Amino acid sequence: MTSDRAVRELPEIFESFTDARRQGFITMKSLKEQGYGVAGTFCSYVPVELFIAAGIIPVGLCSTSEETITEAEKTLPRNLCPLIKASYGFAVTDKCPYMYFSDLVVGETTCDGKIKMYELLGKIKDVYVMELPRTQRKDSSKALWLGEIRALQKKVEEKFQAVITEEKLRAAIRERNRERALLKAVYELSLAAPPPVTGLQQLQILYGAQFKFNHGEKVRELEETICRVKEEYAEGKRPVSEKAKRIMITGCPMGGATEKVVRIIEESGGVVVVYENCTGAKQYDRQVSESGDPWEALCDYYLAIGCSVMSPNPNRFELLGRLCTRFAADGVIEMVLQSCHTYAVETQAVREFLKPRNLPFLSLETDYSPGDTAQLKTRIAAFIEML
Ligand code: BJ8
């Protein structure tokens, strides 16, 4: 723990992460006033180390609230993923300061809805789209992705008048790896039985951390969080009942409106111990290699992300299998955002994968509205009841 800082109570620490997105607006405004460039992204495949190496601030632009969906539906079809509609809606209504402050928006060819939305977004922002291969198994996939990383570097250097040297890139890799290791240490707190934090608290830290833009402060805060949680646990504090059923979450990224799923799980006698999605382990489980060629290291790390847009997608199953054993999950709940075809189709493979492991599985489709809360409650309560 840092010695020169007042010891904060855990609720205050959790609150700082819950509030990070809102507070981050002020920090971002001040960073812009100091002359920093900002690059907005929508996906875990985008190698943010390139921005850090160029002295630019990366920020996630995926929206998690339904506030602007009606506005987005004036242009986009209604039966489109809420993440895409909400993100576009916030851009056209100018309601997302992060989008507003982004000098460059970097998209990727993951799902069809996002690809086509980027074309529309390109009319109001400087949008650059990376071409992601749809499979990891071919040699040409690696060559393509490495070329895309080099092309993004060129775009960033031109746009921001920066030079990304090997040394700067290596430093950026170390910086991000440090953050990844700490965020992994946060969710690994829940290896303990009963876990020392609720799944909602874990999610709020994982989600909120991305909106803390000062690396040194973020590292200190994460260290402080881990340290305080461990201290309280050692003192005998148990915020989660020993009887709570241990749930692993998989599927689409979470946060904001989709916290409703976690709340319902935890009000129904469960506790989420680990998130096998882009808000959690999918992003933080591995490290970028700090040896060898740094561009290749980035290429290998990012290309190996186990997202359902990949076909086949063995890395999702490797991670799923490892996490459910390590975290002693009693059951797995998948959250698929409405109209996310790749995750929806892959549900069957997840079900088949978990069956021989005797792990009960529930797949839920939802969106950002509270309209399905009652239905979710019924299904989740029945699932946890039978564990
Ligand atoms: S690496 S999970 S962040 S693509 S936008 S695919 S929910 S239909 S977010 Fe994702 Fe990158 Fe994969 Fe992770 Fe489906 Fe919606 Fe598309 Fe989505």
Short mmCIF file of C-alpha atoms and ligand atoms in Angstrom, two decimals:
data_model
loop_
_atom_site.label_atom_id
_atom_site.label_comp_id
_atom_site.label_asym_id
_atom_site.label_seq_id
_atom_site.Cartn_x
_atom_site.Cartn_y
_atom_site.Cartn_z
CA MET A 1 0.00 0.00 0.00
CA THR A 2 1.21 3.53 -0.66
CA SER A 3 2.42 5.15 2.53
CA ASP A 4 1.90 8.85 1.72
CA ARG A 5 -1.82 8.58 1.03
CA ALA A 6 -4.67 8.54 3.51
CA VAL A 7 -6.11 5.05 3.89
CA ARG A 8 -9.46 4.98 2.12
CA GLU A 9 -12.33 2.75 3.07
CA LEU A 10 -13.41 0.16 0.55
CA PRO A 11 -16.80 1.77 -0.28
CA GLU A 12 -14.95 4.97 -1.18
CA ILE A 13 -12.52 3.04 -3.39
CA PHE A 14 -15.33 1.16 -5.17
CA GLU A 15 -17.18 4.46 -5.63
CA SER A 16 -14.16 5.97 -7.41
CA PHE A 17 -14.33 3.18 -10.01
CA THR A 18 -18.13 3.36 -10.32
CA ASP A 19 -17.81 7.07 -10.93
CA ALA A 20 -14.74 6.84 -13.20
CA ARG A 21 -16.56 7.23 -16.51
CA ARG A 22 -18.26 10.44 -15.40
CA GLN A 23 -15.19 11.85 -13.65
CA GLY A 24 -13.01 10.88 -16.61
CA PHE A 25 -14.77 13.51 -18.76
CA ILE A 26 -13.16 16.26 -16.70
CA THR A 27 -9.72 14.64 -16.89
CA MET A 28 -10.12 14.16 -20.64
CA LYS A 29 -11.07 17.82 -21.13
CA SER A 30 -8.04 18.93 -19.19
CA LEU A 31 -5.77 16.55 -21.14
CA LYS A 32 -7.10 17.99 -24.39
CA GLU A 33 -6.43 21.51 -23.13
CA GLN A 34 -2.86 20.44 -22.42
CA GLY A 35 -2.54 19.43 -26.08
CA TYR A 36 -2.88 15.65 -25.87
CA GLY A 37 -4.35 13.78 -28.84
CA VAL A 38 -7.13 11.25 -28.21
CA ALA A 39 -7.91 8.04 -30.08
CA GLY A 40 -11.26 6.33 -29.51
CA THR A 41 -11.71 2.57 -29.97
CA PHE A 42 -14.54 0.04 -29.93
CA CYS A 43 -12.84 -3.29 -29.57
CA SER A 44 -10.25 -5.31 -27.66
CA TYR A 45 -8.47 -6.20 -30.91
CA VAL A 46 -7.17 -2.65 -31.39
CA PRO A 47 -3.56 -2.47 -30.13
CA VAL A 48 -3.71 0.55 -27.84
CA GLU A 49 0.01 0.32 -27.13
CA LEU A 50 0.55 2.14 -30.44
CA PHE A 51 -1.37 5.17 -29.12
CA ILE A 52 0.44 5.13 -25.79
CA ALA A 53 3.80 4.92 -27.62
CA ALA A 54 2.77 7.97 -29.66
CA GLY A 55 1.84 9.93 -26.52
CA ILE A 56 -1.87 9.77 -27.33
CA ILE A 57 -4.66 8.90 -24.93
CA PRO A 58 -6.72 5.84 -25.90
CA VAL A 59 -10.36 5.69 -24.80
CA GLY A 60 -13.10 3.08 -25.17
CA LEU A 61 -16.17 4.38 -27.01
CA CYS A 62 -18.56 1.44 -26.64
CA SER A 63 -21.74 2.84 -25.15
CA THR A 64 -23.60 0.92 -22.49
CA SER A 65 -26.77 2.95 -22.06
CA GLU A 66 -30.02 3.11 -24.01
CA GLU A 67 -30.23 6.92 -23.83
CA THR A 68 -29.56 7.61 -27.52
CA ILE A 69 -30.88 4.43 -29.13
CA THR A 70 -34.13 6.09 -30.32
CA GLU A 71 -32.05 8.73 -32.06
CA ALA A 72 -29.78 6.09 -33.62
CA GLU A 73 -32.80 4.15 -34.89
CA LYS A 74 -33.68 7.10 -37.13
CA THR A 75 -30.72 5.96 -39.23
CA LEU A 76 -29.87 2.40 -38.18
CA PRO A 77 -32.19 -0.62 -38.24
CA ARG A 78 -33.99 -1.43 -35.00
CA ASN A 79 -32.88 -5.06 -35.02
CA LEU A 80 -29.20 -4.18 -34.61
CA CYS A 81 -26.97 -4.81 -31.60
CA PRO A 82 -27.64 -2.19 -28.87
CA LEU A 83 -23.91 -1.57 -28.43
CA ILE A 84 -23.65 -0.42 -32.04
CA LYS A 85 -26.85 1.65 -31.96
CA ALA A 86 -25.99 3.30 -28.65
CA SER A 87 -22.41 4.11 -29.68
CA TYR A 88 -23.58 5.64 -32.95
CA GLY A 89 -26.42 7.45 -31.17
CA PHE A 90 -24.03 9.09 -28.73
CA ALA A 91 -21.83 10.18 -31.63
CA VAL A 92 -24.61 11.82 -33.67
CA THR A 93 -26.19 13.51 -30.68
CA ASP A 94 -22.79 14.71 -29.43
CA LYS A 95 -23.69 13.37 -26.01
CA CYS A 96 -20.51 11.35 -25.43
CA PRO A 97 -17.62 13.64 -24.50
CA TYR A 98 -15.17 10.82 -25.20
CA MET A 99 -16.39 10.60 -28.79
CA TYR A 100 -16.41 14.39 -28.97
CA PHE A 101 -12.80 14.62 -27.79
CA SER A 102 -11.54 11.79 -30.04
CA ASP A 103 -9.35 13.16 -32.83
CA LEU A 104 -9.28 9.73 -34.42
CA VAL A 105 -11.71 6.81 -34.11
CA VAL A 106 -10.16 3.41 -34.81
CA GLY A 107 -12.60 0.70 -35.79
CA GLU A 108 -12.04 -2.89 -36.87
CA THR A 109 -13.74 -5.39 -39.14
CA THR A 110 -15.17 -7.59 -36.39
CA CYS A 111 -18.93 -7.85 -36.84
CA ASP A 112 -20.94 -6.70 -39.87
CA GLY A 113 -23.04 -4.20 -37.93
CA LYS A 114 -20.00 -2.35 -36.64
CA ILE A 115 -18.29 -2.36 -40.04
CA LYS A 116 -21.26 -0.69 -41.70
CA MET A 117 -21.81 1.70 -38.79
CA TYR A 118 -18.21 2.91 -39.18
CA GLU A 119 -19.07 4.06 -42.71
CA LEU A 120 -21.78 6.32 -41.29
CA LEU A 121 -19.60 7.45 -38.41
CA GLY A 122 -16.93 8.38 -40.97
CA LYS A 123 -19.18 11.22 -42.10
CA ILE A 124 -18.83 13.00 -38.78
CA LYS A 125 -15.47 11.78 -37.39
CA ASP A 126 -12.04 10.81 -38.72
CA VAL A 127 -12.57 7.04 -38.73
CA TYR A 128 -9.82 4.54 -39.53
CA VAL A 129 -10.77 0.87 -39.81
CA MET A 130 -8.32 -2.00 -39.24
CA GLU A 131 -8.95 -5.12 -41.27
CA LEU A 132 -9.10 -8.03 -38.85
CA PRO A 133 -8.75 -11.54 -40.26
CA ARG A 134 -11.75 -13.75 -39.44
CA THR A 135 -9.59 -16.75 -38.62
CA GLN A 136 -6.42 -17.21 -36.58
CA ARG A 137 -5.27 -20.49 -38.09
CA LYS A 138 -3.77 -19.36 -41.41
CA ASP A 139 -0.25 -17.97 -41.84
CA SER A 140 -1.81 -15.26 -43.99
CA SER A 141 -3.88 -14.12 -40.97
CA LYS A 142 -0.77 -13.18 -39.06
CA ALA A 143 0.77 -11.47 -42.08
CA LEU A 144 -2.44 -9.49 -42.63
CA TRP A 145 -2.74 -8.42 -38.99
CA LEU A 146 0.93 -7.46 -38.72
CA GLY A 147 0.50 -5.34 -41.84
CA GLU A 148 -2.59 -3.73 -40.30
CA ILE A 149 -0.68 -2.89 -37.13
CA ARG A 150 2.07 -1.26 -39.20
CA ALA A 151 -0.54 0.63 -41.25
CA LEU A 152 -2.20 1.91 -38.06
CA GLN A 153 1.20 3.04 -36.84
CA LYS A 154 1.64 5.05 -40.04
CA LYS A 155 -1.83 6.58 -39.69
CA VAL A 156 -1.18 7.54 -36.05
CA GLU A 157 2.24 9.00 -36.82
CA GLU A 158 0.85 11.11 -39.67
CA LYS A 159 -2.26 12.22 -37.85
CA PHE A 160 -0.54 13.19 -34.62
CA GLN A 161 2.89 14.15 -36.00
CA ALA A 162 4.50 11.54 -33.76
CA VAL A 163 7.21 8.95 -34.17
CA ILE A 164 6.66 5.52 -32.63
CA THR A 165 10.11 4.15 -31.93
CA GLU A 166 10.83 0.59 -30.86
CA GLU A 167 11.87 1.87 -27.45
CA LYS A 168 8.61 3.79 -26.96
CA LEU A 169 6.60 0.79 -28.08
CA ARG A 170 8.41 -1.49 -25.63
CA ALA A 171 7.68 0.99 -22.81
CA ALA A 172 4.00 1.10 -23.82
CA ILE A 173 3.82 -2.71 -23.80
CA ARG A 174 5.29 -2.78 -20.29
CA GLU A 175 2.81 -0.12 -19.14
CA ARG A 176 -0.21 -1.99 -20.49
CA ASN A 177 1.06 -5.31 -19.17
CA ARG A 178 1.30 -3.81 -15.70
CA GLU A 179 -2.34 -2.70 -15.91
CA ARG A 180 -3.41 -6.08 -17.27
CA ALA A 181 -1.63 -7.88 -14.44
CA LEU A 182 -3.34 -5.70 -11.82
CA LEU A 183 -6.79 -6.08 -13.35
CA LYS A 184 -6.22 -9.83 -13.45
CA ALA A 185 -5.21 -9.69 -9.79
CA VAL A 186 -8.50 -7.88 -9.11
CA TYR A 187 -10.66 -10.62 -10.58
CA GLU A 188 -8.45 -13.34 -9.12
CA LEU A 189 -9.44 -12.07 -5.67
CA SER A 190 -12.60 -14.05 -6.33
CA LEU A 191 -10.69 -17.33 -6.45
CA ALA A 192 -11.32 -17.27 -2.69
CA ALA A 193 -14.42 -19.02 -1.39
CA PRO A 194 -16.53 -17.13 -0.54
CA PRO A 195 -15.23 -14.32 -2.76
CA PRO A 196 -14.15 -11.11 -1.01
CA VAL A 197 -16.02 -8.90 -3.50
CA THR A 198 -19.37 -9.22 -5.20
CA GLY A 199 -19.52 -9.72 -8.96
CA LEU A 200 -21.01 -6.26 -9.29
CA GLN A 201 -18.09 -4.67 -7.45
CA GLN A 202 -15.64 -6.64 -9.59
CA LEU A 203 -17.40 -5.51 -12.77
CA GLN A 204 -17.42 -1.88 -11.66
CA ILE A 205 -13.67 -1.96 -11.08
CA LEU A 206 -12.90 -3.72 -14.37
CA TYR A 207 -15.20 -1.42 -16.34
CA GLY A 208 -14.34 1.79 -14.48
CA ALA A 209 -10.56 1.32 -14.66
CA GLN A 210 -10.57 2.02 -18.40
CA PHE A 211 -11.70 5.59 -17.68
CA LYS A 212 -8.78 6.39 -15.40
CA PHE A 213 -6.29 8.00 -17.73
CA ASN A 214 -3.26 8.55 -15.54
CA HIS A 215 -1.26 5.31 -15.63
CA GLY A 216 0.65 5.92 -12.39
CA GLU A 217 -2.51 6.83 -10.46
CA LYS A 218 -4.41 3.91 -11.92
CA VAL A 219 -1.69 1.49 -10.86
CA ARG A 220 -1.68 2.95 -7.33
CA GLU A 221 -5.46 2.78 -7.06
CA LEU A 222 -5.62 -0.81 -8.25
CA GLU A 223 -2.86 -1.80 -5.84
CA GLU A 224 -4.69 -0.03 -3.04
CA THR A 225 -7.95 -1.79 -3.95
CA ILE A 226 -6.37 -5.23 -3.95
CA CYS A 227 -4.55 -4.54 -0.72
CA ARG A 228 -7.64 -3.22 1.13
CA VAL A 229 -9.83 -6.10 -0.06
CA LYS A 230 -7.26 -8.62 1.16
CA GLU A 231 -6.89 -6.83 4.51
CA GLU A 232 -10.63 -6.82 5.14
CA TYR A 233 -10.92 -10.47 4.16
CA ALA A 234 -8.07 -11.36 6.52
CA GLU A 235 -9.93 -9.46 9.27
CA GLY A 236 -12.86 -11.79 8.70
CA LYS A 237 -15.19 -9.59 6.64
CA ARG A 238 -17.33 -11.67 4.28
CA PRO A 239 -19.48 -9.56 1.92
CA VAL A 240 -20.68 -12.69 0.09
CA SER A 241 -22.49 -15.63 1.67
CA GLU A 242 -20.71 -18.98 1.66
CA LYS A 243 -23.88 -20.46 0.18
CA ALA A 244 -23.87 -18.19 -2.88
CA LYS A 245 -23.55 -20.18 -6.11
CA ARG A 246 -20.40 -19.32 -8.02
CA ILE A 247 -21.24 -18.10 -11.52
CA MET A 248 -18.96 -17.52 -14.48
CA ILE A 249 -20.21 -15.01 -17.06
CA THR A 250 -19.38 -15.36 -20.73
CA GLY A 251 -20.51 -13.66 -23.94
CA CYS A 252 -20.63 -10.01 -25.02
CA PRO A 253 -18.91 -7.15 -23.17
CA MET A 254 -20.75 -5.81 -20.11
CA GLY A 255 -21.10 -2.64 -18.07
CA GLY A 256 -23.71 0.08 -17.65
CA ALA A 257 -27.20 -1.14 -18.58
CA THR A 258 -26.20 -4.82 -18.68
CA GLU A 259 -25.21 -4.67 -15.01
CA LYS A 260 -28.87 -5.59 -14.59
CA VAL A 261 -27.93 -9.23 -15.32
CA VAL A 262 -25.31 -9.26 -12.56
CA ARG A 263 -27.65 -7.57 -10.08
CA ILE A 264 -30.32 -10.18 -10.73
CA ILE A 265 -27.84 -13.06 -10.38
CA GLU A 266 -26.64 -11.67 -7.06
CA GLU A 267 -30.16 -10.99 -5.79
CA SER A 268 -31.12 -14.57 -6.67
CA GLY A 269 -28.52 -16.36 -4.54
CA GLY A 270 -25.55 -16.32 -6.93
CA VAL A 271 -22.26 -14.46 -7.06
CA VAL A 272 -20.35 -13.73 -10.26
CA VAL A 273 -16.76 -14.84 -9.68
CA VAL A 274 -15.31 -14.29 -13.13
CA TYR A 275 -16.13 -12.61 -16.46
CA GLU A 276 -14.91 -14.51 -19.50
CA ASN A 277 -15.65 -11.58 -21.79
CA CYS A 278 -14.00 -8.41 -23.04
CA THR A 279 -14.77 -6.60 -19.81
CA GLY A 280 -12.74 -9.21 -17.94
CA ALA A 281 -10.46 -12.17 -18.56
CA LYS A 282 -10.59 -12.05 -22.36
CA GLN A 283 -8.59 -8.82 -22.12
CA TYR A 284 -6.48 -9.41 -19.04
CA ASP A 285 -5.68 -13.11 -18.86
CA ARG A 286 -2.56 -12.92 -21.04
CA GLN A 287 0.39 -10.56 -21.43
CA VAL A 288 2.04 -9.13 -24.53
CA SER A 289 5.53 -10.65 -24.79
CA GLU A 290 8.17 -8.15 -23.65
CA SER A 291 10.93 -9.88 -25.60
CA GLY A 292 11.53 -10.19 -29.34
CA ASP A 293 10.12 -7.87 -31.97
CA PRO A 294 7.47 -5.65 -30.28
CA TRP A 295 5.29 -5.33 -33.40
CA GLU A 296 5.16 -9.10 -33.75
CA ALA A 297 4.47 -9.41 -30.03
CA LEU A 298 1.46 -7.10 -30.41
CA CYS A 299 0.30 -9.02 -33.46
CA ASP A 300 0.48 -12.39 -31.67
CA TYR A 301 -1.24 -11.12 -28.54
CA TYR A 302 -4.14 -9.35 -30.22
CA LEU A 303 -4.77 -11.89 -32.94
CA ALA A 304 -5.16 -14.61 -30.29
CA ILE A 305 -8.16 -12.96 -28.58
CA GLY A 306 -10.93 -15.54 -28.44
CA CYS A 307 -13.88 -13.55 -29.78
CA SER A 308 -16.81 -15.18 -31.56
CA VAL A 309 -16.02 -13.18 -34.70
CA MET A 310 -13.19 -15.70 -35.24
CA SER A 311 -13.94 -18.93 -37.05
CA PRO A 312 -13.11 -21.35 -35.61
CA ASN A 313 -12.70 -19.81 -32.17
CA PRO A 314 -10.66 -22.28 -30.07
CA ASN A 315 -9.17 -19.66 -27.78
CA ARG A 316 -12.54 -18.82 -26.22
CA PHE A 317 -12.98 -22.45 -25.24
CA GLU A 318 -9.45 -22.78 -23.87
CA LEU A 319 -10.09 -19.78 -21.61
CA LEU A 320 -13.59 -20.92 -20.66
CA GLY A 321 -12.31 -24.36 -19.64
CA ARG A 322 -9.43 -22.98 -17.62
CA LEU A 323 -11.51 -20.35 -15.82
CA CYS A 324 -14.40 -22.60 -14.86
CA THR A 325 -11.96 -25.02 -13.22
CA ARG A 326 -9.81 -22.40 -11.48
CA PHE A 327 -12.77 -20.40 -10.20
CA ALA A 328 -14.72 -23.53 -9.21
CA ALA A 329 -17.80 -22.31 -11.05
CA ASP A 330 -21.13 -23.92 -10.15
CA GLY A 331 -22.71 -22.69 -13.36
CA VAL A 332 -22.14 -20.54 -16.45
CA ILE A 333 -24.39 -17.73 -17.65
CA GLU A 334 -23.90 -16.28 -21.10
CA MET A 335 -25.06 -12.78 -21.94
CA VAL A 336 -25.63 -12.19 -25.63
CA LEU A 337 -26.62 -8.73 -26.79
CA GLN A 338 -29.68 -8.72 -29.03
CA SER A 339 -28.81 -9.33 -32.70
CA CYS A 340 -25.20 -10.29 -31.97
CA HIS A 341 -25.15 -13.16 -34.43
CA THR A 342 -21.64 -14.46 -33.83
CA TYR A 343 -22.14 -14.93 -30.09
CA ALA A 344 -25.70 -16.20 -30.58
CA VAL A 345 -24.60 -18.90 -33.03
CA GLU A 346 -21.61 -19.87 -30.87
CA THR A 347 -23.95 -20.50 -27.92
CA GLN A 348 -24.55 -24.05 -29.09
CA ALA A 349 -20.82 -24.81 -29.11
CA VAL A 350 -20.50 -23.39 -25.57
CA ARG A 351 -23.39 -25.58 -24.41
CA GLU A 352 -21.75 -28.67 -25.91
CA PHE A 353 -18.38 -27.72 -24.42
CA LEU A 354 -19.79 -27.40 -20.89
CA LYS A 355 -21.98 -30.52 -20.96
CA PRO A 356 -19.22 -33.12 -20.35
CA ARG A 357 -17.87 -30.87 -17.60
CA ASN A 358 -21.26 -31.12 -15.84
CA LEU A 359 -21.56 -27.38 -15.75
CA PRO A 360 -25.13 -26.08 -16.00
CA PHE A 361 -25.43 -23.36 -18.63
CA LEU A 362 -27.93 -20.59 -19.25
CA SER A 363 -27.79 -18.30 -22.27
CA LEU A 364 -29.64 -15.00 -22.07
CA GLU A 365 -30.32 -12.52 -24.82
CA THR A 366 -30.84 -8.98 -23.67
CA ASP A 367 -30.46 -5.32 -24.62
CA TYR A 368 -29.93 -2.04 -22.83
CA SER A 369 -33.56 -1.47 -21.82
CA PRO A 370 -34.98 -2.50 -18.45
CA GLY A 371 -38.02 -4.00 -20.26
CA ASP A 372 -36.96 -7.63 -19.82
CA THR A 373 -36.03 -7.39 -16.12
CA ALA A 374 -38.96 -9.50 -14.91
CA GLN A 375 -38.28 -12.20 -17.48
CA LEU A 376 -34.56 -12.24 -16.64
CA LYS A 377 -35.41 -12.55 -12.94
CA THR A 378 -37.59 -15.59 -13.56
CA ARG A 379 -35.04 -17.38 -15.73
CA ILE A 380 -32.00 -16.58 -13.58
CA ALA A 381 -33.76 -17.46 -10.31
CA ALA A 382 -34.87 -20.82 -11.75
CA PHE A 383 -31.32 -21.52 -12.99
CA ILE A 384 -29.65 -20.74 -9.66
CA GLU A 385 -32.32 -22.67 -7.79
CA MET A 386 -31.39 -25.86 -9.61
CA LEU A 387 -27.60 -25.54 -9.08
S1 BJ8 B 1 -13.19 -8.69 -29.22
S2 BJ8 B 1 -16.51 -9.18 -28.05
S3 BJ8 B 1 -14.97 -5.97 -28.08
S4 BJ8 B 1 -15.89 -7.58 -31.17
S5 BJ8 B 1 -20.75 -4.99 -31.49
S6 BJ8 B 1 -19.63 -8.42 -31.74
S7 BJ8 B 1 -21.91 -7.42 -29.19
S8 BJ8 B 1 -22.96 -7.50 -32.57
S9 BJ8 B 1 -18.47 -6.10 -29.00
FE1 BJ8 B 1 -16.61 -7.19 -29.10
FE2 BJ8 B 1 -14.18 -6.84 -29.97
FE3 BJ8 B 1 -15.24 -9.27 -29.90
FE4 BJ8 B 1 -14.58 -8.09 -27.65
FE5 BJ8 B 1 -21.73 -8.62 -31.05
FE6 BJ8 B 1 -22.56 -6.13 -30.87
FE7 BJ8 B 1 -20.83 -6.84 -32.77
FE8 BJ8 B 1 -20.06 -6.75 -30.28
#
